[in-house]
CSV table of C-alpha atoms and ligand atoms in Angstrom, one decimal:
chain,number,residue,atom,x,y,z
A,1,UNK,CA,10.6,17.8,2.2
A,2,UNK,CA,13.9,16.4,0.4
A,3,UNK,CA,14.3,15.2,-3.0
A,4,UNK,CA,17.3,13.3,-4.2
A,5,UNK,CA,17.5,13.1,-7.8
A,6,UNK,CA,20.3,10.4,-9.3
A,7,UNK,CA,21.2,11.8,-12.8
A,8,UNK,CA,24.1,12.7,-15.1
A,9,UNK,CA,22.8,16.2,-15.5
A,10,UNK,CA,22.7,17.4,-11.9
A,11,UNK,CA,23.0,21.1,-13.3
A,12,UNK,CA,20.1,20.8,-15.5
A,13,UNK,CA,17.7,19.7,-12.5
A,14,UNK,CA,19.0,22.1,-10.0
A,15,UNK,CA,18.5,25.0,-12.8
A,16,UNK,CA,15.1,24.1,-13.3
A,17,UNK,CA,14.1,23.7,-9.9
A,18,UNK,CA,15.8,26.8,-8.3
A,19,UNK,CA,13.5,29.5,-9.9
A,20,UNK,CA,9.8,30.6,-9.3
A,21,UNK,CA,7.7,29.0,-6.7
A,22,UNK,CA,9.9,25.9,-6.1
A,23,UNK,CA,13.1,28.3,-5.8
A,24,UNK,CA,11.2,30.3,-3.3
A,25,UNK,CA,9.8,27.5,-1.2
A,26,UNK,CA,13.5,26.1,-1.0
A,27,UNK,CA,14.6,29.3,0.1
A,28,UNK,CA,12.1,29.2,2.8
A,29,UNK,CA,13.4,25.8,3.9
A,30,UNK,CA,10.3,24.0,2.9
A,31,UNK,CA,11.8,22.0,0.1
A,32,UNK,CA,15.5,20.9,-0.5
A,33,UNK,CA,17.2,19.3,-3.7
A,34,UNK,CA,20.0,16.9,-3.8
A,35,UNK,CA,21.1,16.3,-7.4
A,36,UNK,CA,23.6,13.2,-7.1
A,37,UNK,CA,26.0,13.0,-10.2
A,38,UNK,CA,25.8,9.2,-10.9
A,39,UNK,CA,29.2,9.7,-12.9
A,40,UNK,CA,30.9,10.6,-9.8
A,41,UNK,CA,30.5,7.0,-8.7
A,42,UNK,CA,31.8,5.2,-11.8
A,43,UNK,CA,35.1,2.9,-11.1
A,44,UNK,CA,36.0,3.3,-14.6
A,45,UNK,CA,39.0,5.3,-15.1
A,46,UNK,CA,37.5,7.0,-18.3
A,47,UNK,CA,34.6,8.1,-16.2
A,48,UNK,CA,32.1,5.8,-18.2
A,49,UNK,CA,28.9,4.8,-16.8
A,50,UNK,CA,27.2,2.8,-19.9
A,51,UNK,CA,28.0,-0.1,-21.7
A,52,UNK,CA,26.7,-2.4,-24.5
A,53,UNK,CA,23.5,-4.5,-23.9
A,54,UNK,CA,24.1,-8.4,-23.5
A,55,UNK,CA,22.3,-10.3,-26.3
A,56,UNK,CA,23.0,-7.6,-28.7
A,57,UNK,CA,20.8,-4.4,-29.7
A,58,UNK,CA,21.2,-0.7,-30.2
A,59,UNK,CA,22.4,1.8,-28.2
A,60,UNK,CA,24.0,1.8,-24.6
A,61,UNK,CA,22.5,0.9,-20.9
A,62,UNK,CA,23.6,2.6,-17.7
A,63,UNK,CA,25.5,0.0,-15.5
A,64,UNK,CA,24.3,-1.0,-12.3
A,65,UNK,CA,27.4,-0.2,-10.1
A,66,UNK,CA,27.4,3.7,-10.3
A,67,UNK,CA,23.7,3.8,-9.9
A,68,UNK,CA,23.6,1.6,-6.8
A,69,UNK,CA,26.6,3.5,-5.4
A,70,UNK,CA,24.7,6.7,-6.0
A,71,UNK,CA,21.9,5.6,-4.3
A,72,UNK,CA,23.7,4.5,-1.4
A,73,UNK,CA,25.2,7.8,-1.3
A,74,UNK,CA,21.9,9.6,-1.3
A,75,UNK,CA,20.4,7.6,1.3
A,76,UNK,CA,23.1,7.2,3.9
A,77,UNK,CA,22.2,10.6,5.3
A,78,UNK,CA,18.4,9.7,5.6
A,79,UNK,CA,17.3,9.6,9.2
A,80,UNK,CA,13.7,8.2,8.0
A,81,UNK,CA,12.3,5.3,10.2
A,82,UNK,CA,11.0,3.5,6.9
A,83,UNK,CA,12.8,2.8,3.7
A,84,UNK,CA,12.8,5.7,1.3
A,85,UNK,CA,10.8,5.6,-1.6
A,86,UNK,CA,13.0,5.2,-4.9
A,87,UNK,CA,11.0,6.5,-8.2
A,88,UNK,CA,12.5,5.0,-11.5
A,89,UNK,CA,11.2,7.5,-14.6
A,90,UNK,CA,10.3,5.1,-17.4
A,91,UNK,CA,7.5,4.7,-20.4
A,92,UNK,CA,7.2,1.4,-18.9
A,93,UNK,CA,5.8,2.9,-15.3
A,94,UNK,CA,2.6,3.4,-13.9
A,95,UNK,CA,1.1,6.6,-15.2
A,96,UNK,CA,1.5,9.4,-12.7
A,97,UNK,CA,-1.5,11.4,-11.7
A,98,UNK,CA,-2.9,13.8,-9.0
A,99,UNK,CA,-3.7,10.9,-6.4
A,100,UNK,CA,-0.1,9.7,-6.7
A,101,UNK,CA,1.2,13.1,-6.2
A,102,UNK,CA,-0.8,13.7,-3.2
A,103,UNK,CA,0.4,10.2,-1.8
A,104,UNK,CA,4.1,11.0,-2.5
A,105,UNK,CA,3.9,14.4,-1.0
A,106,UNK,CA,3.0,12.6,2.4
A,107,UNK,CA,6.8,11.5,2.2
A,108,UNK,CA,9.8,13.3,4.0
A,109,UNK,CA,12.3,12.1,1.6
A,110,UNK,CA,11.9,10.7,-2.0
A,111,UNK,CA,14.7,9.5,-4.2
A,112,UNK,CA,14.4,9.7,-8.5
A,113,UNK,CA,16.3,7.8,-10.8
A,114,UNK,CA,16.9,9.4,-14.0
A,115,UNK,CA,18.0,7.0,-16.7
A,116,UNK,CA,19.8,8.0,-20.0
A,117,UNK,CA,20.7,5.9,-23.1
A,118,UNK,CA,18.3,2.9,-23.5
A,119,UNK,CA,17.6,2.4,-20.1
A,120,UNK,CA,19.5,1.0,-16.8
A,121,UNK,CA,20.6,-2.4,-16.0
A,122,UNK,CA,17.7,-4.3,-14.8
A,123,UNK,CA,19.3,-5.7,-11.8
A,124,UNK,CA,19.9,-2.3,-9.7
A,125,UNK,CA,16.2,-1.5,-10.5
A,126,UNK,CA,15.3,-4.6,-8.8
A,127,UNK,CA,17.7,-3.9,-6.1
A,128,UNK,CA,16.7,-0.4,-5.3
A,129,UNK,CA,13.6,0.8,-7.1
A,130,UNK,CA,9.9,0.9,-5.5
A,131,UNK,CA,8.0,2.9,-7.8
A,132,UNK,CA,8.3,2.8,-11.8
A,133,UNK,CA,6.6,5.6,-12.9
A,134,UNK,CA,5.9,7.1,-16.1
A,135,UNK,CA,4.4,10.9,-16.9
A,136,UNK,CA,2.7,9.6,-20.0
A,137,UNK,CA,2.9,7.8,-23.0
A,138,UNK,CA,5.7,9.2,-24.9
A,139,UNK,CA,9.7,9.0,-24.9
A,140,UNK,CA,11.9,11.5,-23.4
A,141,UNK,CA,15.7,11.9,-24.3
A,142,UNK,CA,16.4,11.1,-20.3
A,143,UNK,CA,14.4,10.9,-17.2
A,144,UNK,CA,15.4,14.5,-15.6
A,145,UNK,CA,12.3,16.2,-17.5
A,146,UNK,CA,9.8,13.7,-16.2
A,147,UNK,CA,11.5,13.7,-12.6
A,148,UNK,CA,11.0,17.5,-12.5
A,149,UNK,CA,7.3,17.3,-13.8
A,150,UNK,CA,6.8,14.9,-10.8
A,151,UNK,CA,8.9,16.9,-8.4
A,152,UNK,CA,6.6,20.3,-9.3
A,153,UNK,CA,3.3,18.2,-9.0
A,154,UNK,CA,4.5,16.8,-5.5
A,155,UNK,CA,6.0,20.2,-4.1
A,156,UNK,CA,2.8,22.4,-4.5
A,157,UNK,CA,1.1,19.9,-2.4
A,158,UNK,CA,3.5,20.2,0.7
A,159,UNK,CA,1.8,22.9,3.0
A,160,UNK,CA,3.3,26.4,2.4
A,161,UNK,CA,4.7,25.9,-1.0
A,162,UNK,CA,1.8,27.9,-2.6
A,163,UNK,CA,2.0,31.3,-0.9
A,164,UNK,CA,-1.7,32.1,-1.4
A,165,UNK,CA,-2.7,29.9,1.5
A,166,UNK,CA,-4.2,27.6,-0.8
A,167,UNK,CA,-3.3,23.9,0.0
A,168,UNK,CA,-2.7,23.0,-3.8
A,169,UNK,CA,-5.6,20.4,-3.5
A,170,UNK,CA,-8.6,20.8,-5.4
A,171,UNK,CA,-12.1,20.1,-3.6
A,172,UNK,CA,-12.7,16.3,-4.0
A,173,UNK,CA,-16.0,17.5,-5.7
A,174,UNK,CA,-14.1,19.1,-8.6
A,175,UNK,CA,-11.6,16.2,-8.6
A,176,UNK,CA,-12.7,14.9,-12.1
A,177,UNK,CA,-13.5,18.2,-13.5
A,178,UNK,CA,-11.7,20.2,-16.1
A,179,UNK,CA,-11.4,24.1,-15.1
A,180,UNK,CA,-14.0,26.5,-16.0
A,181,UNK,CA,-12.9,29.4,-18.7
A,182,UNK,CA,-11.5,32.6,-16.8
A,183,UNK,CA,-11.4,36.2,-18.1
A,184,UNK,CA,-9.8,39.3,-17.1
A,185,UNK,CA,-9.8,42.9,-18.1
A,186,UNK,CA,-10.9,44.4,-20.4
A,187,UNK,CA,-14.4,43.4,-20.7
A,188,UNK,CA,-14.5,43.6,-24.7
A,189,UNK,CA,-11.4,42.4,-26.5
A,190,UNK,CA,-11.1,42.1,-30.2
A,191,UNK,CA,-15.2,41.8,-30.3
A,192,UNK,CA,-15.5,39.2,-27.6
A,193,UNK,CA,-17.1,40.0,-24.5
A,194,UNK,CA,-16.5,38.6,-21.0
A,195,UNK,CA,-19.7,36.2,-20.0
A,196,UNK,CA,-22.3,38.4,-18.8
A,197,UNK,CA,-23.0,36.4,-15.6
A,198,UNK,CA,-19.2,37.0,-14.4
A,199,UNK,CA,-20.3,40.8,-14.1
A,200,UNK,CA,-23.6,40.1,-12.3
A,201,UNK,CA,-22.0,40.2,-9.0
A,202,UNK,CA,-24.6,37.3,-8.3
A,203,UNK,CA,-22.0,34.7,-6.6
A,204,UNK,CA,-24.5,31.8,-6.6
A,205,UNK,CA,-25.2,32.4,-10.4
A,206,UNK,CA,-21.3,32.5,-10.9
A,207,UNK,CA,-20.7,29.3,-9.0
A,208,UNK,CA,-23.5,27.8,-11.0
A,209,UNK,CA,-22.2,29.0,-14.4
A,210,UNK,CA,-18.5,27.8,-13.7
A,211,UNK,CA,-19.9,24.3,-12.4
A,212,UNK,CA,-21.9,24.0,-15.8
A,213,UNK,CA,-18.9,25.2,-17.9
A,214,UNK,CA,-16.8,22.6,-16.0
A,215,UNK,CA,-19.4,19.8,-16.7
A,216,UNK,CA,-19.6,20.5,-20.3
A,217,UNK,CA,-15.9,20.8,-21.0
A,218,UNK,CA,-15.4,17.6,-19.1
A,219,UNK,CA,-18.0,15.7,-20.9
A,220,UNK,CA,-16.7,16.9,-24.6
A,221,UNK,CA,-13.1,16.7,-24.0
A,222,UNK,CA,-12.1,14.6,-21.2
A,223,UNK,CA,-15.3,11.6,-21.4
A,224,UNK,CA,-12.6,9.3,-19.4
A,225,UNK,CA,-12.3,12.0,-16.5
A,226,UNK,CA,-16.2,12.5,-16.9
A,227,UNK,CA,-16.8,9.0,-15.8
A,228,UNK,CA,-15.5,9.4,-12.3
A,229,UNK,CA,-17.0,12.8,-11.3
A,230,UNK,CA,-19.6,13.0,-8.8
A,231,UNK,CA,-20.7,9.2,-9.0
A,232,UNK,CA,-23.0,9.3,-6.3
A,233,UNK,CA,-24.9,12.6,-7.3
A,234,UNK,CA,-25.3,11.1,-10.9
A,235,UNK,CA,-26.2,7.9,-9.6
A,236,UNK,CA,-29.1,9.4,-7.5
A,237,UNK,CA,-30.1,11.5,-10.4
A,238,UNK,CA,-30.5,8.2,-12.2
A,239,UNK,CA,-32.1,6.2,-9.6
A,240,UNK,CA,-34.6,8.8,-8.6
A,241,UNK,CA,-36.4,8.4,-12.2
A,242,UNK,CA,-38.1,5.4,-10.5
A,243,UNK,CA,-38.0,6.2,-6.8
A,244,UNK,CA,-39.9,3.2,-5.5
A,245,UNK,CA,-38.1,0.9,-7.6
A,246,UNK,CA,-34.8,1.7,-6.6
A,247,UNK,CA,-35.2,3.0,-2.9
A,248,UNK,CA,-32.8,0.2,-1.7
A,249,UNK,CA,-30.0,1.7,-3.8
A,250,UNK,CA,-31.1,5.5,-3.5
A,251,UNK,CA,-30.8,4.9,0.4
A,252,UNK,CA,-27.7,3.0,0.2
A,253,UNK,CA,-26.0,6.2,-1.4
A,254,UNK,CA,-27.9,8.6,1.0
A,255,UNK,CA,-26.9,7.0,4.1
A,256,UNK,CA,-23.2,7.0,3.0
A,257,UNK,CA,-22.7,3.3,2.9
A,258,UNK,CA,-22.5,2.9,-1.0
A,259,UNK,CA,-19.3,2.7,-3.3
A,260,UNK,CA,-20.8,3.9,-6.5
A,261,UNK,CA,-19.1,1.8,-9.0
A,262,UNK,CA,-20.3,2.9,-12.2
A,263,UNK,CA,-23.0,5.2,-13.6
A,264,UNK,CA,-24.0,5.1,-17.3
A,265,UNK,CA,-27.0,6.9,-19.3
A,266,UNK,CA,-28.6,3.2,-19.0
A,267,UNK,CA,-27.7,1.7,-15.8
A,268,UNK,CA,-26.3,1.9,-12.2
A,269,UNK,CA,-24.4,-0.5,-10.1
A,270,UNK,CA,-23.1,0.2,-6.5
A,271,UNK,CA,-21.5,-1.9,-3.6
A,272,UNK,CA,-22.9,-1.6,-0.1
A,273,UNK,CA,-19.3,-1.1,1.7
A,274,UNK,CA,-20.5,-2.9,4.8
A,275,UNK,CA,-22.0,-6.3,3.5
A,276,UNK,CA,-20.1,-6.2,0.0
A,277,UNK,CA,-23.6,-6.7,-1.6
A,278,UNK,CA,-23.7,-5.2,-5.1
A,279,UNK,CA,-26.9,-3.7,-6.4
A,280,UNK,CA,-27.4,-3.1,-9.9
A,281,UNK,CA,-30.3,-1.7,-12.4
A,282,UNK,CA,-29.8,-1.8,-16.0
A,283,UNK,CA,-32.3,-1.0,-19.1
A,284,UNK,CA,-30.7,-3.9,-21.2
A,285,UNK,CA,-29.0,-6.8,-20.9
A,286,UNK,CA,-25.9,-5.3,-22.9
A,287,UNK,CA,-25.7,-2.6,-20.2
A,288,UNK,CA,-26.0,-4.9,-17.2
A,289,UNK,CA,-22.9,-6.9,-18.8
A,290,UNK,CA,-21.3,-3.7,-19.1
A,291,UNK,CA,-21.8,-2.6,-15.7
A,292,UNK,CA,-21.0,-6.3,-14.2
A,293,UNK,CA,-17.9,-6.1,-15.9
A,294,UNK,CA,-16.3,-3.9,-13.3
A,295,UNK,CA,-17.2,-6.2,-10.6
A,296,UNK,CA,-14.5,-8.9,-9.1
A,297,UNK,CA,-15.5,-12.5,-8.5
A,298,UNK,CA,-15.2,-11.9,-4.8
A,299,UNK,CA,-18.7,-10.5,-4.9
A,300,UNK,CA,-20.9,-13.1,-2.9
A,301,UNK,CA,-24.7,-11.3,-3.3
A,302,UNK,CA,-26.3,-9.2,-5.9
A,303,UNK,CA,-29.5,-7.4,-5.9
A,304,UNK,CA,-30.8,-7.3,-9.4
A,305,UNK,CA,-33.3,-5.0,-10.6
A,306,UNK,CA,-34.1,-6.8,-13.5
A,307,UNK,CA,-34.4,-10.6,-14.4
A,308,UNK,CA,-32.0,-10.3,-17.3
A,309,UNK,CA,-29.5,-8.7,-15.1
A,310,UNK,CA,-29.9,-11.7,-12.5
A,311,UNK,CA,-29.5,-14.1,-15.7
A,312,UNK,CA,-26.2,-12.4,-16.3
A,313,UNK,CA,-24.9,-12.6,-12.8
A,314,UNK,CA,-26.1,-16.3,-12.9
A,315,UNK,CA,-24.0,-17.0,-15.9
A,316,UNK,CA,-21.2,-14.7,-15.2
A,317,UNK,CA,-20.5,-15.4,-11.7
A,318,UNK,CA,-22.0,-19.0,-11.5
A,319,UNK,CA,-24.6,-18.0,-8.8
A,320,UNK,CA,-28.0,-19.8,-8.6
A,321,UNK,CA,-29.9,-19.3,-5.3
A,322,UNK,CA,-32.3,-16.6,-6.3
A,323,UNK,CA,-35.0,-14.8,-4.2
A,324,UNK,CA,-37.4,-12.5,-5.5
A,325,UNK,CA,-39.0,-9.5,-3.6
A,326,UNK,CA,-41.1,-6.4,-4.0
A,327,UNK,CA,-40.2,-3.3,-2.4
A,328,UNK,CA,-42.4,-1.3,0.2
A,329,UNK,CA,-41.5,2.5,1.0
A,330,UNK,CA,-42.8,4.6,3.6
A,331,UNK,CA,-42.9,7.9,1.6
A,332,UNK,CA,-44.6,10.3,4.2
A,333,UNK,CA,-42.4,12.0,6.4
A,334,UNK,CA,-44.4,12.1,9.8
A,335,UNK,CA,-43.9,9.6,12.4
A,336,UNK,CA,-46.4,7.3,14.0
A,337,UNK,CA,-47.9,8.2,17.3
A,338,UNK,CA,-45.8,6.1,20.0
A,339,UNK,CA,-47.9,3.2,20.8
A,340,UNK,CA,-48.3,1.4,24.5
A,341,UNK,CA,-49.3,-1.9,23.0
A,342,UNK,CA,-46.2,-3.7,24.3
A,343,UNK,CA,-42.5,-2.8,25.1
A,344,UNK,CA,-40.2,-2.4,22.4
A,345,UNK,CA,-36.8,-2.4,23.2
A,346,UNK,CA,-33.4,-3.3,21.6
A,347,UNK,CA,-32.6,-6.8,21.3
A,348,UNK,CA,-28.9,-7.9,21.8
A,349,UNK,CA,-27.2,-11.1,21.2
A,350,UNK,CA,-27.5,-11.9,25.0
A,351,UNK,CA,-31.3,-11.5,24.4
A,352,UNK,CA,-31.1,-14.4,22.4
A,353,UNK,CA,-31.9,-16.8,25.2
A,354,UNK,CA,-35.5,-16.0,26.1
A,355,UNK,CA,-36.6,-16.4,22.5
A,356,UNK,CA,-35.4,-19.9,21.5
A,357,UNK,CA,-38.6,-20.0,19.7
A,358,UNK,CA,-36.7,-18.0,17.1
A,359,UNK,CA,-34.0,-20.8,16.3
A,360,UNK,CA,-34.9,-20.4,12.5
A,361,UNK,CA,-34.5,-16.8,12.4
A,362,UNK,CA,-31.0,-16.8,14.5
A,363,UNK,CA,-29.6,-19.3,12.1
A,364,UNK,CA,-29.6,-16.5,9.7
A,365,UNK,CA,-26.2,-14.8,9.8
A,366,UNK,CA,-27.7,-11.4,8.6
A,367,UNK,CA,-29.6,-11.3,11.7
A,368,UNK,CA,-26.7,-12.1,14.1
A,369,UNK,CA,-25.0,-9.3,12.3
A,370,UNK,CA,-27.9,-7.0,12.9
A,371,UNK,CA,-28.3,-8.0,16.6
A,372,UNK,CA,-24.4,-7.0,16.9
A,373,UNK,CA,-24.8,-3.8,15.2
A,374,UNK,CA,-27.9,-3.2,17.8
A,375,UNK,CA,-30.3,-2.5,14.8
A,376,UNK,CA,-32.7,-5.3,16.1
A,377,UNK,CA,-35.8,-4.5,18.2
A,378,UNK,CA,-37.8,-6.6,20.3
A,379,UNK,CA,-41.6,-6.6,21.6
A,380,UNK,CA,-42.0,-7.9,25.1
A,381,UNK,CA,-45.0,-8.7,27.0
A,382,UNK,CA,-45.3,-9.6,30.6
A,383,UNK,CA,-44.9,-13.2,31.3
A,384,UNK,CA,-47.8,-15.3,32.1
A,385,UNK,CA,-46.1,-18.3,33.6
A,386,UNK,CA,-42.7,-19.6,33.7
A,387,UNK,CA,-41.8,-22.9,32.1
A,388,UNK,CA,-40.2,-25.4,34.4
A,389,UNK,CA,-36.9,-25.3,31.9
A,390,UNK,CA,-36.6,-21.7,32.3
A,391,UNK,CA,-36.8,-21.6,35.9
A,392,UNK,CA,-34.2,-24.4,36.2
A,393,UNK,CA,-32.1,-22.4,34.0
A,394,UNK,CA,-32.2,-19.2,36.0
A,395,UNK,CA,-31.3,-20.9,39.0
A,396,UNK,CA,-28.4,-22.6,37.6
A,397,UNK,CA,-27.2,-19.4,36.3
A,398,UNK,CA,-27.9,-17.6,39.8
A,399,UNK,CA,-30.0,-14.8,38.1
A,400,UNK,CA,-33.4,-13.4,38.0
A,401,UNK,CA,-35.4,-13.9,34.9
A,402,UNK,CA,-36.8,-11.3,33.3
A,403,UNK,CA,-40.3,-10.6,34.1
A,404,UNK,CA,-41.5,-10.2,30.5
A,405,UNK,CA,-41.0,-12.3,27.2
A,406,UNK,CA,-39.7,-11.3,23.9
A,407,UNK,CA,-42.7,-12.3,21.5
A,408,UNK,CA,-41.7,-10.5,18.3
A,409,UNK,CA,-38.9,-8.7,16.7
A,410,UNK,CA,-38.2,-6.4,13.7
A,411,UNK,CA,-34.5,-5.1,12.6
A,412,UNK,CA,-32.9,-3.2,9.9
A,413,UNK,CA,-30.7,-5.3,7.5
A,414,UNK,CA,-26.9,-4.2,7.3
A,415,UNK,CA,-27.6,-2.8,3.7
A,416,UNK,CA,-30.6,-0.5,4.9
A,417,UNK,CA,-33.9,-2.3,4.5
A,418,UNK,CA,-36.3,-3.1,7.2
A,419,UNK,CA,-36.9,-6.7,7.9
A,420,UNK,CA,-36.8,-10.0,10.2
A,421,UNK,CA,-40.5,-9.2,11.1
A,422,UNK,CA,-41.4,-12.0,13.0
A,423,UNK,CA,-44.1,-12.5,15.9
A,424,UNK,CA,-44.5,-15.7,17.7
A,425,UNK,CA,-47.6,-17.7,16.7
A,426,UNK,CA,-49.8,-17.1,19.8
A,427,UNK,CA,-49.0,-13.9,19.8
A,428,UNK,CA,-50.3,-13.1,16.4
A,429,UNK,CA,-53.2,-10.9,15.2
A,430,UNK,CA,-53.1,-8.3,18.0
A,431,UNK,CA,-51.3,-5.9,16.2
A,432,UNK,CA,-47.7,-6.7,17.4
A,433,UNK,CA,-46.2,-6.8,14.0
A,434,UNK,CA,-47.8,-3.3,13.2
A,435,UNK,CA,-46.5,-1.8,16.3
A,436,UNK,CA,-42.9,-3.2,15.6
A,437,UNK,CA,-43.1,-1.8,12.2
A,438,UNK,CA,-44.4,1.3,13.2
A,439,UNK,CA,-41.7,1.7,16.0
A,440,UNK,CA,-38.6,0.8,13.4
A,441,UNK,CA,-40.2,3.3,11.1
A,442,UNK,CA,-40.1,6.2,13.5
A,443,UNK,CA,-36.7,5.4,14.5
A,444,UNK,CA,-35.6,5.0,10.8
A,445,UNK,CA,-37.4,8.5,10.5
A,446,UNK,CA,-35.5,9.9,13.3
A,447,UNK,CA,-32.2,9.5,11.4
A,448,UNK,CA,-33.3,11.4,8.5
A,449,UNK,CA,-33.4,8.1,6.4
A,450,UNK,CA,-36.5,6.8,4.1
A,451,UNK,CA,-37.8,3.5,5.5
A,452,UNK,CA,-38.5,0.8,3.3
A,453,UNK,CA,-38.2,-2.9,3.3
A,454,UNK,CA,-38.6,-5.8,0.8
A,455,UNK,CA,-41.5,-8.5,1.0
A,456,UNK,CA,-41.7,-11.9,-0.6
A,457,UNK,CA,-44.6,-11.8,-3.0
A,458,UNK,CA,-45.8,-14.6,-1.6
A,459,UNK,CA,-46.1,-13.4,2.2
A,460,UNK,CA,-49.6,-12.0,2.1
A,461,UNK,CA,-49.5,-11.3,5.8
A,462,UNK,CA,-46.7,-8.8,5.3
A,463,UNK,CA,-48.2,-7.2,1.8
A,464,UNK,CA,-51.5,-6.6,3.8
A,465,UNK,CA,-49.6,-5.1,6.7
A,466,UNK,CA,-47.4,-2.7,4.3
A,467,UNK,CA,-50.8,-1.4,2.8
A,468,UNK,CA,-52.2,-0.9,6.2
A,469,UNK,CA,-49.4,1.3,7.6
A,470,UNK,CA,-49.7,3.1,4.2
A,471,UNK,CA,-46.4,2.1,2.5
A,472,UNK,CA,-46.3,2.4,-1.2
A,473,UNK,CA,-45.4,-1.0,-3.0
A,474,UNK,CA,-43.7,-1.2,-6.1
A,475,UNK,CA,-44.6,-4.5,-7.7
A,476,UNK,CA,-41.6,-4.5,-9.9
A,477,UNK,CA,-39.4,-7.4,-8.5
A,478,UNK,CA,-36.0,-7.2,-7.2
A,479,UNK,CA,-33.7,-10.6,-7.3
A,480,UNK,CA,-31.5,-11.3,-4.9
A,481,UNK,CA,-28.8,-14.2,-6.3
A,482,UNK,CA,-26.1,-15.6,-4.3
B,501,4GM,C1,13.9,4.3,-21.3
B,501,4GM,C2,14.1,3.8,-20.0
B,501,4GM,C3,10.5,8.5,-18.7
B,501,4GM,C4,14.0,5.8,-21.4
B,501,4GM,C5,14.5,4.7,-19.2
B,501,4GM,C6,11.7,8.6,-19.4
B,501,4GM,C7,10.0,8.9,-20.9
B,501,4GM,C8,9.6,9.1,-19.4
B,501,4GM,C9,14.5,6.6,-20.3
B,501,4GM,C10,14.7,5.9,-19.0
B,501,4GM,C11,12.4,8.8,-20.5
B,501,4GM,C12,8.2,8.9,-19.2
B,501,4GM,C13,14.4,7.9,-20.5
B,501,4GM,N1,10.9,9.1,-21.3
B,501,4GM,N2,6.9,8.8,-20.1
B,501,4GM,N3,13.4,8.5,-21.1
B,501,4GM,O1,7.8,9.1,-18.0
B,501,4GM,O2,14.7,6.7,-18.2
């Protein structure tokens, strides 16, 4: 990786980067440093590169032309196929962090512009700078130290720079945690002992202790960092306190399709990534409001676990269409015996035609999405008779009619719940709905998931079916609002 540093003090930068790990990486050819002296590009016969600010004010500004020409010179030799990123170090920039270090370490070449005096003529910044970055909320006498801080953090992410074979990358799990305390010999120093667990030789215990220390330190010293730590794990710990009620959110996280937005002591909000649906639970109206404050107005659908949260959503996002549901969860792990009552097979969009009786259902875009995703199953029975219209259609399209008809269906909503359960009127009361649900429960269990569904409180037939199949019903309502 090649760094170009535009500066009035090239020797300061080169000295700082020539020792220790970065110096060795440069000798190995992994890194190279090109310090470009901005003063070499002045057109002033006295070698000046600064002047007074228009409009008055204290101090001097670096002029545009020498900076621009220094940049031209630095990038003239770059063979890169895309424009080289140019970073301007300024207290007004976006604050540098590990994420940006990781991102910049992917580049082949980088240019750093180090300002002095009171800053740099805005026009050259507009012309060449791609990223304005600050290393923290304080002011330095020049941009050089800030550039060197960034170069150090970026370089250690370049493969091979750290000699111990480590990637320089912390595990993503540890990303938002502070380091645990470390100890070396002697065991006893000025009356202070090394924590005994570290001498126990029990690696699992050592790991657990270190994690606990990291978590405690982060909570105490960097609560801002802790907010982003292990969001899925912390969300699950909260939601599992009321498992039936929160199974929709729990499963969304476990199935790996949730983005956990915020976890608080008194509530959780997640987004189902495939659908964009937000699911939220909160203990108080205030907690709900705080959770909702991190959601953009683009969200179309919310699943709220409390009426007061639903009211906040209605007020905040101007939504009014509300559906209330109970949640039923199949908490046993055993599958049902596979029955031979009727054939159950995946239903595709092409399979729509023989089931025109389901027009109302198919009008729902969720069902069409589920069909496309292969998440819908049909119950098929032998055709007793073929209507003249069906025969006619088959002849026109020169294809053979299937010998069966689809008389019922069930599917999995994109966000995870079982649903769409429907059986044609003449085929009801013969156990087809139960067979369909047993079938889908078995398929869901095979994936290692917990089957659950949401039922309208007035759908008594479905509530009876859930009870018959042994699902546990949670009678607290979930409010869908869109
Ligand atoms: C003002 C404008 C960067 C000052 C441009 C540079 C702090 C940071 C300077 C400049 C700086 C920082 C030089 N001080 N927080 N001083 O990253 O280049």
